[in-house]
Coordinates of C-alpha atoms in Angstrom, one line a residue:
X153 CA 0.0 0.0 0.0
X154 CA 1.3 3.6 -0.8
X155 CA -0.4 4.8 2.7
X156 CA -2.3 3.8 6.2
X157 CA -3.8 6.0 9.0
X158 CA -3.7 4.1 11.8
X159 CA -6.3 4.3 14.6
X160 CA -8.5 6.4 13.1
X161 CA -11.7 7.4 14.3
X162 CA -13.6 7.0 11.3
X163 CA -16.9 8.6 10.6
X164 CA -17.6 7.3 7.2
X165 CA -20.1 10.1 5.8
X166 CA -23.4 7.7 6.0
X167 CA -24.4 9.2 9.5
X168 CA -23.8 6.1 11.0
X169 CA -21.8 5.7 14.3
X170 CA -18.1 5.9 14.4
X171 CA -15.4 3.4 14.2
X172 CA -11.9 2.7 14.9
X173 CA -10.0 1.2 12.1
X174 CA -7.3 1.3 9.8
X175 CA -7.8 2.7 6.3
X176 CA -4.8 1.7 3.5
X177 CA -4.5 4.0 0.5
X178 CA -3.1 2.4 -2.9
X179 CA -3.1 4.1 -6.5
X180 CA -5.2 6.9 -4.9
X181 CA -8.1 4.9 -4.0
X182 CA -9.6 3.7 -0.8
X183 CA -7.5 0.2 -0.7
X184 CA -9.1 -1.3 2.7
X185 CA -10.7 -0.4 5.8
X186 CA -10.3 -3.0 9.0
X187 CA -11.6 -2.3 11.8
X188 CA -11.1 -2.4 15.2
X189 CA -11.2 -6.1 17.0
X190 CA -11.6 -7.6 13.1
X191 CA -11.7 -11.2 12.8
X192 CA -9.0 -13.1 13.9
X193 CA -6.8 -13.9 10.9
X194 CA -7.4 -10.6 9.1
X195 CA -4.2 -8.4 9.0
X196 CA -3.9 -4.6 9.9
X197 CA -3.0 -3.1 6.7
X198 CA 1.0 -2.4 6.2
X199 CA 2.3 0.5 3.6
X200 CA 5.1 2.6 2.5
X201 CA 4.4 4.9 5.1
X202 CA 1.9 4.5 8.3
X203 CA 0.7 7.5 10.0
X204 CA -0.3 7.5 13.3
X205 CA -4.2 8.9 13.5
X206 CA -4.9 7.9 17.4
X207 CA -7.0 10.7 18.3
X208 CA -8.5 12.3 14.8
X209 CA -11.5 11.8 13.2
X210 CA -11.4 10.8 9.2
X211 CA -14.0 11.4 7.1
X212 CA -14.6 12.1 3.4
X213 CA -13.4 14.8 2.1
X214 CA -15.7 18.3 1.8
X215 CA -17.6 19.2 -0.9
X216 CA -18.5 22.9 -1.2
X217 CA -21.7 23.2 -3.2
X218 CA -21.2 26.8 -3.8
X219 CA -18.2 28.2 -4.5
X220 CA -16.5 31.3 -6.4
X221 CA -13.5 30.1 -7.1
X222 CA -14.0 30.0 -11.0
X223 CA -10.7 32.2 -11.4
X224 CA -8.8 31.8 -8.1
X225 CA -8.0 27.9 -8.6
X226 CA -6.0 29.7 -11.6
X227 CA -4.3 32.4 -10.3
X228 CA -3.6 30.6 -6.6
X229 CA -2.1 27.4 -6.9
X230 CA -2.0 27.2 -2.9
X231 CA -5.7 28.0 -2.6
X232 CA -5.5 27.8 1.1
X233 CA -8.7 29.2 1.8
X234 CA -10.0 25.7 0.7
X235 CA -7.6 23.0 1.1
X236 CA -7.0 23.9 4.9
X237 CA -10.5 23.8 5.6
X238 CA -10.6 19.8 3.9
X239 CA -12.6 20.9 0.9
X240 CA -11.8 18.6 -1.5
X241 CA -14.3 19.2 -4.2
X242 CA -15.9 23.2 -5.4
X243 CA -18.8 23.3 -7.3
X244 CA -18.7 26.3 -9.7
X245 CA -20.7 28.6 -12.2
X246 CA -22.6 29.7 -9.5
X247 CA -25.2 32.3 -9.3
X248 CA -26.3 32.1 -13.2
X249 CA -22.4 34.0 -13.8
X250 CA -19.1 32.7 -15.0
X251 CA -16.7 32.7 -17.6
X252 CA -17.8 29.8 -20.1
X253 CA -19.7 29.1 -22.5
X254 CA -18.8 32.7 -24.2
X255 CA -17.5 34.6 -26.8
X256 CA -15.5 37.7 -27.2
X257 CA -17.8 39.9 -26.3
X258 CA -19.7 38.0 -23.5
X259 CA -16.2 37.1 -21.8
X260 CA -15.7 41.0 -22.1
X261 CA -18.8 41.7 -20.3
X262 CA -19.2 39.2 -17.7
X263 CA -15.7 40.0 -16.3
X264 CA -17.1 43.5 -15.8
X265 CA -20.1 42.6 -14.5
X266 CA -18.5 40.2 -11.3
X267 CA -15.7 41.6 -11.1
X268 CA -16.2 42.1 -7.6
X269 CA -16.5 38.4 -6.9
X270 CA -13.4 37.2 -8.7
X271 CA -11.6 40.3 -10.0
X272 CA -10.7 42.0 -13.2
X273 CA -9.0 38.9 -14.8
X274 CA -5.9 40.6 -16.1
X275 CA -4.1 38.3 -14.5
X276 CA -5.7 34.7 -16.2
X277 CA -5.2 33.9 -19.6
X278 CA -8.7 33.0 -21.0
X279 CA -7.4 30.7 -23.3
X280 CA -11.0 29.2 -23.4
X281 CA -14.3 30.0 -24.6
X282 CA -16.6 26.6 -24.2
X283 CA -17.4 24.6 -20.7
X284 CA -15.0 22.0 -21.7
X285 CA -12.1 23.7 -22.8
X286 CA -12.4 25.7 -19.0
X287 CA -12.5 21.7 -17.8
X288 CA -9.6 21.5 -19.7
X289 CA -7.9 23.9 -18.3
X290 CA -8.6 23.3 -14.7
X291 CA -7.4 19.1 -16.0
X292 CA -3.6 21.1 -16.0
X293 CA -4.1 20.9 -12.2
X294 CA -5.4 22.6 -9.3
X295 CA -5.7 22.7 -5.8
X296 CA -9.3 20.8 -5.0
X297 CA -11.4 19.0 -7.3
X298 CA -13.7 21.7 -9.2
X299 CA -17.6 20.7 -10.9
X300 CA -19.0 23.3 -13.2
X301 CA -22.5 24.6 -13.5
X302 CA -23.6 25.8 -16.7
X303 CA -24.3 29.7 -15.8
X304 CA -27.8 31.3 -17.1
X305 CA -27.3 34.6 -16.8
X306 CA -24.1 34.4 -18.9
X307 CA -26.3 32.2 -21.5
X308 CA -28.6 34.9 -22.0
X309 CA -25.5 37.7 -22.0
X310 CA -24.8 36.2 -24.5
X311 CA -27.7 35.0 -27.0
X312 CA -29.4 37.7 -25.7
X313 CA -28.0 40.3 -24.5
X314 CA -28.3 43.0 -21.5
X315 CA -32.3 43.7 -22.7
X316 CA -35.0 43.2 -20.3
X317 CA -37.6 41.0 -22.7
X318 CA -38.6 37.7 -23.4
X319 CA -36.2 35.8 -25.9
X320 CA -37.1 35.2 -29.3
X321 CA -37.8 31.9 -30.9
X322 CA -33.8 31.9 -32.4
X323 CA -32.4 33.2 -29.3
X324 CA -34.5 30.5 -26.8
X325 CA -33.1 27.8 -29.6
X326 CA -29.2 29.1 -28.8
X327 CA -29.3 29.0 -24.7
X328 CA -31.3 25.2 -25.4
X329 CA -28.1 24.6 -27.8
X330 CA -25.7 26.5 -25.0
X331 CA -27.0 24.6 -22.5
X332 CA -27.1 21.3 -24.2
X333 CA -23.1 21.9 -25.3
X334 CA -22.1 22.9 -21.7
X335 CA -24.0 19.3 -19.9
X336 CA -22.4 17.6 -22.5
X337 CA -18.5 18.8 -21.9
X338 CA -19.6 17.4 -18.3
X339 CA -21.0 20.5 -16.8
X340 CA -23.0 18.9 -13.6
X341 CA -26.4 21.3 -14.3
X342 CA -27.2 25.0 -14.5
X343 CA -27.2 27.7 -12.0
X344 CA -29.4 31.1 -11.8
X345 CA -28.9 34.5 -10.5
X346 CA -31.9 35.6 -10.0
X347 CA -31.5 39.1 -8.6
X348 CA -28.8 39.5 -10.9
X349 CA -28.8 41.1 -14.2
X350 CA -29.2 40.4 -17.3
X351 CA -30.5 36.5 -15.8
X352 CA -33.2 38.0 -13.9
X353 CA -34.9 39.1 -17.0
X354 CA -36.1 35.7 -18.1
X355 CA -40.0 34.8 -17.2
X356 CA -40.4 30.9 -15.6
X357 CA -41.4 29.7 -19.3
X358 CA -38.1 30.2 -20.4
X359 CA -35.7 29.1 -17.2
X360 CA -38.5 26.1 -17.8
X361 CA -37.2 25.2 -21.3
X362 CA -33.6 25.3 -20.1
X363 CA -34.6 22.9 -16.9
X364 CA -35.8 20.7 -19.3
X365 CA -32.8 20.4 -21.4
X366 CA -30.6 19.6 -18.3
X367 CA -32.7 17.2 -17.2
X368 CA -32.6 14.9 -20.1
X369 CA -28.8 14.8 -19.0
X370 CA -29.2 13.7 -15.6
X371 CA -28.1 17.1 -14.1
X372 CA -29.8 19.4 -11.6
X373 CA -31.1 23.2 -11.1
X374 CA -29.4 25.5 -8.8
X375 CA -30.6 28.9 -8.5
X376 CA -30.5 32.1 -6.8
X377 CA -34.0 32.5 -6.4
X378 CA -35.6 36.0 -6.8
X379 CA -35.9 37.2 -3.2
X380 CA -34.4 35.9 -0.1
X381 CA -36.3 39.1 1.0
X382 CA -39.7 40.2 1.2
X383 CA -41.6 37.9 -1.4
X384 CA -38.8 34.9 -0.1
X385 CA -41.2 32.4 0.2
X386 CA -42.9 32.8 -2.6
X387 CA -39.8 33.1 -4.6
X388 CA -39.0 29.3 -3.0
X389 CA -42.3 27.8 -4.3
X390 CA -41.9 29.5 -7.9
X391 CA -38.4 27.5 -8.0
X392 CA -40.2 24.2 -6.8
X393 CA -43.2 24.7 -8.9
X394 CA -41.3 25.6 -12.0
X395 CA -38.7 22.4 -11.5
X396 CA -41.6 19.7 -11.0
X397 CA -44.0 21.5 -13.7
X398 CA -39.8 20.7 -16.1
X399 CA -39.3 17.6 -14.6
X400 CA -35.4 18.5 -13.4
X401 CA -33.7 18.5 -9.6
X402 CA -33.6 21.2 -8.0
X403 CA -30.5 22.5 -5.6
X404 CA -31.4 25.5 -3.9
X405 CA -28.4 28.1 -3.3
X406 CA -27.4 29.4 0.0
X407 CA -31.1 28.7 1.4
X408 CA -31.7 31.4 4.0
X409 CA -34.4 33.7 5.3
X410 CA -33.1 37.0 5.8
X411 CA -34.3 40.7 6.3
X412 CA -36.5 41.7 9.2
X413 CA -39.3 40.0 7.3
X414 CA -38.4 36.7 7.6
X415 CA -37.3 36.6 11.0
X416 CA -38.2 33.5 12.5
X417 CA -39.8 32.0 9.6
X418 CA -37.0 29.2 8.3
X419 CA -39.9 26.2 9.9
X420 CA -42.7 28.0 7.4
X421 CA -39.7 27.4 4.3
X422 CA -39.0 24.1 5.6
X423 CA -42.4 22.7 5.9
X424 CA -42.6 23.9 1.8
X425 CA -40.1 21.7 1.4
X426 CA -41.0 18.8 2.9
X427 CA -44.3 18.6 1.5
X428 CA -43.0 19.0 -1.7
X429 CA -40.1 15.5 -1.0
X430 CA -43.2 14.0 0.4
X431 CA -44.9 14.5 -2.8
X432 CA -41.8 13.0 -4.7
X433 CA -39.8 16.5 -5.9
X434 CA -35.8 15.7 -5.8
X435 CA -35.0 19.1 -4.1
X436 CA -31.6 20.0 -1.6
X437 CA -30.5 23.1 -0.6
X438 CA -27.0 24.9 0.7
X439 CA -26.2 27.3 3.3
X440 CA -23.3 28.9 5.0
X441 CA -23.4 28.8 9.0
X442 CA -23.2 32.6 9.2
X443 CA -25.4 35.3 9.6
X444 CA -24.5 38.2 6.9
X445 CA -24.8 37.8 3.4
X446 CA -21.7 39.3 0.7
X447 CA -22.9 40.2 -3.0
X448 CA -21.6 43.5 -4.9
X449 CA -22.8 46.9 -4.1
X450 CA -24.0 46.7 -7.9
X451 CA -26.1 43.9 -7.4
X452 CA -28.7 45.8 -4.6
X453 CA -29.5 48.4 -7.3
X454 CA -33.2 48.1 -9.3
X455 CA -33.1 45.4 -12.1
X456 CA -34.1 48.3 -14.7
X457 CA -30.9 50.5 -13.5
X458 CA -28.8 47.3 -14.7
X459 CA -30.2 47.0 -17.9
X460 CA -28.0 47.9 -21.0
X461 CA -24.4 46.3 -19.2
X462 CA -22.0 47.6 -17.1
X463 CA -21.5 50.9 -19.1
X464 CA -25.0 51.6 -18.9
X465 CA -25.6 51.2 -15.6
X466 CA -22.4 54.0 -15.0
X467 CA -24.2 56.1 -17.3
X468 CA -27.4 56.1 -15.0
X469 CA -25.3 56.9 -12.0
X470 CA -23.3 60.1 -13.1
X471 CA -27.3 61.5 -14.4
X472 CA -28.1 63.3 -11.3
X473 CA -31.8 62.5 -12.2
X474 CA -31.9 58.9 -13.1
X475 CA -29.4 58.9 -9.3
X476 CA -32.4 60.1 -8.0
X477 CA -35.1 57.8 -9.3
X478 CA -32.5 54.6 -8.8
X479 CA -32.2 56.6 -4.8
X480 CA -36.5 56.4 -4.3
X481 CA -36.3 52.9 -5.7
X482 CA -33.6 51.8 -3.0
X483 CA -34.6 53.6 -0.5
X484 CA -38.3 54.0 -0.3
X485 CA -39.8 51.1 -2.8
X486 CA -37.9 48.4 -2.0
X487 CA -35.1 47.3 -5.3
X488 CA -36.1 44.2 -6.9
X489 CA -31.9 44.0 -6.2
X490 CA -32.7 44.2 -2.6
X491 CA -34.8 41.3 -2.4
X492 CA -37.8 43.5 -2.2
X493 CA -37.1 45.8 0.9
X494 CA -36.0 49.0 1.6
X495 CA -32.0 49.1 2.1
X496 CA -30.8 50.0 5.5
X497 CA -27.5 51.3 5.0
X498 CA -26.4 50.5 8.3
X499 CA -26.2 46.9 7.3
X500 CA -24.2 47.6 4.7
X501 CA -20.1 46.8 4.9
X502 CA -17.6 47.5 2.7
X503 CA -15.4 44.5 2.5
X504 CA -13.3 45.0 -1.0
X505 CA -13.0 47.5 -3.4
X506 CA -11.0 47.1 -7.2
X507 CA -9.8 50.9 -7.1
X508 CA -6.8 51.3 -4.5
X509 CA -7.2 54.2 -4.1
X510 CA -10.5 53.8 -2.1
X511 CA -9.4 51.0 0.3
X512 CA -9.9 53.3 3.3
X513 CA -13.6 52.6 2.8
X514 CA -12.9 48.7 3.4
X515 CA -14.5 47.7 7.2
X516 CA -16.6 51.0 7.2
X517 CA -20.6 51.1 6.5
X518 CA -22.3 52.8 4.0
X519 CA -23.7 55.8 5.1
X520 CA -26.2 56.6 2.6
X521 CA -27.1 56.8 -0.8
X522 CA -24.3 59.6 -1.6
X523 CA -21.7 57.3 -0.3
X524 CA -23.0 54.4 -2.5
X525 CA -23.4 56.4 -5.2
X526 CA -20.0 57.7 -5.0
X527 CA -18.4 54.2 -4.8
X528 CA -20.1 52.6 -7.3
X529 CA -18.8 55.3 -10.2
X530 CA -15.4 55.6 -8.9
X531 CA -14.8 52.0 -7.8
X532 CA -16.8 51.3 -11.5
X533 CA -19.1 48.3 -9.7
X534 CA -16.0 46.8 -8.6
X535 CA -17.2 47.2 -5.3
X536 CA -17.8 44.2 -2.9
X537 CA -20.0 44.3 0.2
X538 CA -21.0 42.4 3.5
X539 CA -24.7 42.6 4.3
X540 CA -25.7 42.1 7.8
X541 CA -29.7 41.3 7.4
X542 CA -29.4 37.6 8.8
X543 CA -31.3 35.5 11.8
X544 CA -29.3 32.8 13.8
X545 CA -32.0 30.9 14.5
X546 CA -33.0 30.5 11.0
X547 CA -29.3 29.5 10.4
X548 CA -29.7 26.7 12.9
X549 CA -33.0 25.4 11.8
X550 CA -32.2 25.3 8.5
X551 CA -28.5 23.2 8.9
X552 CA -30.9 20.5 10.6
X553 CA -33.2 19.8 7.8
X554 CA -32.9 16.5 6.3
X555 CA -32.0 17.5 2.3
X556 CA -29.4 20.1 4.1
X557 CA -25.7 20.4 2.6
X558 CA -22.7 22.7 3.3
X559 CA -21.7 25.8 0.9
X560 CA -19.4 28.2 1.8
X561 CA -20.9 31.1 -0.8
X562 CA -16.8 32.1 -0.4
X563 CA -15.9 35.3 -2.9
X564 CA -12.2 35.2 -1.9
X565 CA -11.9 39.0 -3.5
X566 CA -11.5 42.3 -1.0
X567 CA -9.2 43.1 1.6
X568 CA -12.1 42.1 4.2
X569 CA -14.1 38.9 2.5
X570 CA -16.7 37.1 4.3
X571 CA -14.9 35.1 6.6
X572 CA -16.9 32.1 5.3
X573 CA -14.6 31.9 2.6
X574 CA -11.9 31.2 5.1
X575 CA -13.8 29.3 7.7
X576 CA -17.2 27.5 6.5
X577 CA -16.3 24.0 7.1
X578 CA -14.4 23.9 10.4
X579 CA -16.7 26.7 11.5
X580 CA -20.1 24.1 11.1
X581 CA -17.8 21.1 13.1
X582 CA -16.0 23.6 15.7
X583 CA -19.2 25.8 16.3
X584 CA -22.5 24.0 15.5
X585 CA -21.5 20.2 16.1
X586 CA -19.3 20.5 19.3
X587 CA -19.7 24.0 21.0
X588 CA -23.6 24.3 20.3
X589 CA -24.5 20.5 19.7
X590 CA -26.5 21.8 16.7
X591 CA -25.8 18.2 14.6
X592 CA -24.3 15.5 15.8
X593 CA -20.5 14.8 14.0
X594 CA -22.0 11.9 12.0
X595 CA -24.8 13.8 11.0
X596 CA -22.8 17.3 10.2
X597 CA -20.2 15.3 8.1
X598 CA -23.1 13.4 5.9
X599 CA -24.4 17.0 5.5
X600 CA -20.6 17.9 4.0
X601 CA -19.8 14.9 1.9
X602 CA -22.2 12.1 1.3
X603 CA -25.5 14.3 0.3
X604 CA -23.4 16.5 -1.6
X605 CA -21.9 13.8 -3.7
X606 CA -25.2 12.0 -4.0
X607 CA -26.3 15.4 -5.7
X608 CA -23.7 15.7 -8.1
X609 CA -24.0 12.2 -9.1
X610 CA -20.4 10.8 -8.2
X611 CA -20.6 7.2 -7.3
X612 CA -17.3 7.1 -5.4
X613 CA -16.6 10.0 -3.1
X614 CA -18.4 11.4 -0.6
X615 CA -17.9 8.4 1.3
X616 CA -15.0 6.3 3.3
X617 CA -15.5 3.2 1.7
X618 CA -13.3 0.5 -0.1
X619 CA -12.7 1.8 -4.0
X620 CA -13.6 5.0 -3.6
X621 CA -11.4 7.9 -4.2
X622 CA -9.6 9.1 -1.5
X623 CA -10.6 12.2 -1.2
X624 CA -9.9 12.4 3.0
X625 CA -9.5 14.7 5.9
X626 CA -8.5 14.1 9.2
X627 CA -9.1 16.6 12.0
X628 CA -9.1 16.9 15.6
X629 CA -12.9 16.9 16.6
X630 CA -11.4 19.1 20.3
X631 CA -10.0 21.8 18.5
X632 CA -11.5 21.8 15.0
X633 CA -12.6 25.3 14.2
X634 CA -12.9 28.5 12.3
X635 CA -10.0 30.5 12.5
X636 CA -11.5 33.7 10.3
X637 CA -13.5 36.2 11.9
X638 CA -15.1 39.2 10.8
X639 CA -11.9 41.5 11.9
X640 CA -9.3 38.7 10.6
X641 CA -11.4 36.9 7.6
X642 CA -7.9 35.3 6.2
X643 CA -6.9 33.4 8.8
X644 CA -7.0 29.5 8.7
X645 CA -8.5 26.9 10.3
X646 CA -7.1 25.4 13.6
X647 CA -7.5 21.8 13.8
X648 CA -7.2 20.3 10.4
X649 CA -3.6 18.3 10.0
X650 CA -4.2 16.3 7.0
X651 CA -6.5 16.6 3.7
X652 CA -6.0 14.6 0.8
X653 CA -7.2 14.4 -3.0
X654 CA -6.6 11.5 -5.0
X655 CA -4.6 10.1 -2.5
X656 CA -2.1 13.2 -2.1
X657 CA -1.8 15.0 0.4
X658 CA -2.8 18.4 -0.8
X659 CA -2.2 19.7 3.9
X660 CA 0.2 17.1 5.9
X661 CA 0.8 18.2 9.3
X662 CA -1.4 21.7 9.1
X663 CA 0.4 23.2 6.3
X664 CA -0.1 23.3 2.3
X665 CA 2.1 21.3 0.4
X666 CA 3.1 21.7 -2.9
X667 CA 0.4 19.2 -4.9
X668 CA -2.0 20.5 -7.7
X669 CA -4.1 17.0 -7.3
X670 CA -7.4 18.6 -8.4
X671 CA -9.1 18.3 -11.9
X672 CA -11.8 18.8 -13.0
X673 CA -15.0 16.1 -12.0
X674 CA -17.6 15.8 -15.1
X675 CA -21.2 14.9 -15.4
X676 CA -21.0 11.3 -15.7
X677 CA -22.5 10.0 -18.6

């Protein structure tokens, strides 16, 4: 055998009990498992090297059902912000925005338009324009394991446009072919931005015809819904009702209940739920074990103010008028941006800005429209913010429901990100399994690595079973925790030694080693 952990305290991913056992690694698979007081006759495992495990818990690696990583598995071949936490697998595209399938001019406007999520991309050679040539690229090697998500909104930037109407005939017959092209490069589904331009401008009938065409390949639905807001539950039952009416799965994305409005109201989302499984939907859902949300500054405005691109929306801004009307809409309305309710700029952080010469604003709060409106032209929407409009006990009783898996929603961009970027995963087994007793440790890591693998249909991860992949961590369930906070959002994880993909140790002994073992993990056919 190339490797054994030796008296480990293995907790497998099924939510079953425990065990102590050996478990053998050999050609970057799972090679055997014995367990403690095995049958007489049956030998503990020998290898190449033996590491001693008395005392650590292993389990399946993480999977991260919503990441932005899309360009920083290119540009940071250490990735950190992942690896220590035991992610082993990212699943990206999120939010209906990403870099592929485009062309030119679509790759042109959709690194403006999130550039606060991942940056500017001066620094990546796009040397693709199609899902599987950006496959490709992350095959040359990466940190983690990465699955894509076909992006809506940059299928409609691009057949469409930045116009607020219904597609044409011809243009609803090039997002089906988009689509179609992206699940067959082995994109794993499609995601939605729904308070995100231009994505937000399609109707139900025509996200409908898309669902259809990515469920004939076996994939699954993942949007941003329209309002986590005022209007959020409804906005949950149009996703349900518009995936059973196409006959495709359904993954909800970061599934929280936030604003005033919904205070205490995650059992009202949850019973929608379950009587929708009950009826025999194929529905799961994400969410990060945090309280504030992080988008773009851009993102809160009214979808109208957005419509046009980037440039346009700067054009509204510097008209002192149109400031004013986009100002009522914010302010007194409620922006379709802002989830339906009327910002409160006290909840507003700044946590990263793309012009340096505005980085004194990072950690401060936005004190009004003049202030917003001031950083949105001279930061030129590169602006990213923290948004502190969440419940904790809609946190907690979400993480307990049974279709429940773990996303860290991590944009790694700003000098102050969301320390959820930095700390998801440890943060759920620290805080909510052994400091609150939220989940049990069985139960939190099925929530982190079975369900999620059972979602993207991988057949051998997700679990710590003989002939899977060994895609491993092994932490110290005392002193596993977050190490990012709010004030220090980079720092990493305390009790993680060892994480492995494919068999390599990606962290040995706390610390990032030099592998790229991740590639890219395809649909399956």
């Amino acid at each position: 055998m190339d490797l054994v952990f030796r008296d480990a305290e293995v907790v497998d991913g099924t939510g079953g009990a425990s065990y102590r056992a050996d478990v053998a690694i050999d050609g970057g698979r799972i090679a055997a498992i014995v367990k403690e007081g095995a049958a007489a006759g049956c030998q503990r495992p020998t290898a190449r090297r033996v590491v001693d495990a008395e005392g650590l818990v292993l389990s399946p690696g993480f999977i991260d059902m919503h990441a932005h990583s899309d360009l920083a598995l290119l540009r940071d071949p250490d990735h950190s912000a992942k690896a220590a936490q035991g992610v082993t697998l990212e699943v990206l595209g999120q939010d209906g925005l990403s870099y592929a399938p485009v062309d030119d001019r679509t790759l042109a406007e959709v690194r403006r338009a999130i550039t606060g999520w991942n940056g500017s991309g001066d620094d990546i050679d796009f040397d693709w324009r199609t899902v599987g040539e950006y496959l490709d690229r992350l095959d040359r090697g990466i940190a983690v394991n990465a699955a894509y998500l076909v992006p809506q909104g940059t299928v409609r930037m691009y057949a469409v446009g930045w116009d607020d109407r219904p597609a044409t005939e011809s243009e609803l017959d090039r997002m089906r072919r988009l689509v179609a092209e992206g699940m067959e490069q082995g994109a794993v589904g499609m995601s939605s931005g729904l308070t995100y331009t231009p994505g937000m401008y399609a109707k139900d009938a025509e996200l409908a015809e898309l669902c259809r065409v990515v469920a004939g390949y076996g994939g699954y639905y993942c949007p941003h819904h329209r309002s986590y807001g005022a209007g959020a539950l409804e906005a949950y039952e149009e996703m349900v009702r518009l995936t059973r009416d196409a006959g495709c799965a359904l993954h909800l994305a970061h599934a929280t209940m936030n604003f005033g409005v919904n205070e205490g109201r995650a059992p009202e989302l949850l019973a929608l739920l379950d009587e929708a499984l009950d009826a025999g939907s194929d529905i799961s859902l994400d969410t990060y074990p945090y309280t504030p949300g992080c988008t773009t500054l851009v993102a809160v405005l009214p979808s109208w103010a957005s419509e046009g691109g980037p440039e346009a929306v700067l054009a509204r801004l510097r008209d002192d008028g149109t400031a004013e009307r986009i100002r009522h809409h914010l302010e007194v309305i409620g922006s379709d941006g802002c989830h339906g309710v009327p910002v409160d700029w006290d909840t507003i952080e700044i946590s990263g800005v793309s012009e340096g010469t505005l980085t004194d604003w990072v950690g401060r709060r936005v004190d009004g429209w003049a202030t917003a409106r001031r950083l949105l032209l001279e930061d030129r929407l590169g602006t990213t913010i923290l948004q502190h409009v969440g419940h904790e006990e809609n946190v907690r009783t979400i993480m307990r429901h049974r279709v429940h898996t773990g996303g860290s929603d991590g944009i790694l961009q700003g000098l102050k990100p969301h320390p959820r970027a930095y700390g998801t995963f440890p943060q759920y087994l620290g805080r909510y399994v052994r400091e609150l007793g939220v989940l049990t440790l069985e139960d939190c890591v099925a929530h982190l690595t079975s369900r999620p693998a059972a979602r993207l249909g991988l057949t051998d991860r997700g679990l710590v079973r003989e002939g899977h992949r060994a895609d491993l961590v092994l932490f110290d369930p005392e002193t596993v925790g977050a190490g990012a906070t709010y004030a220090s959002p980079r720092t990493l994880p305390t009790g993680i030694p060892h994480v492995l993909v494919d068999g390599e140790f990606v962290m040995e002994d706390g610390r990032r080693t030099s592998a790229l073992a991740g590639r890219s993990v395809r649909r399956a056919r």
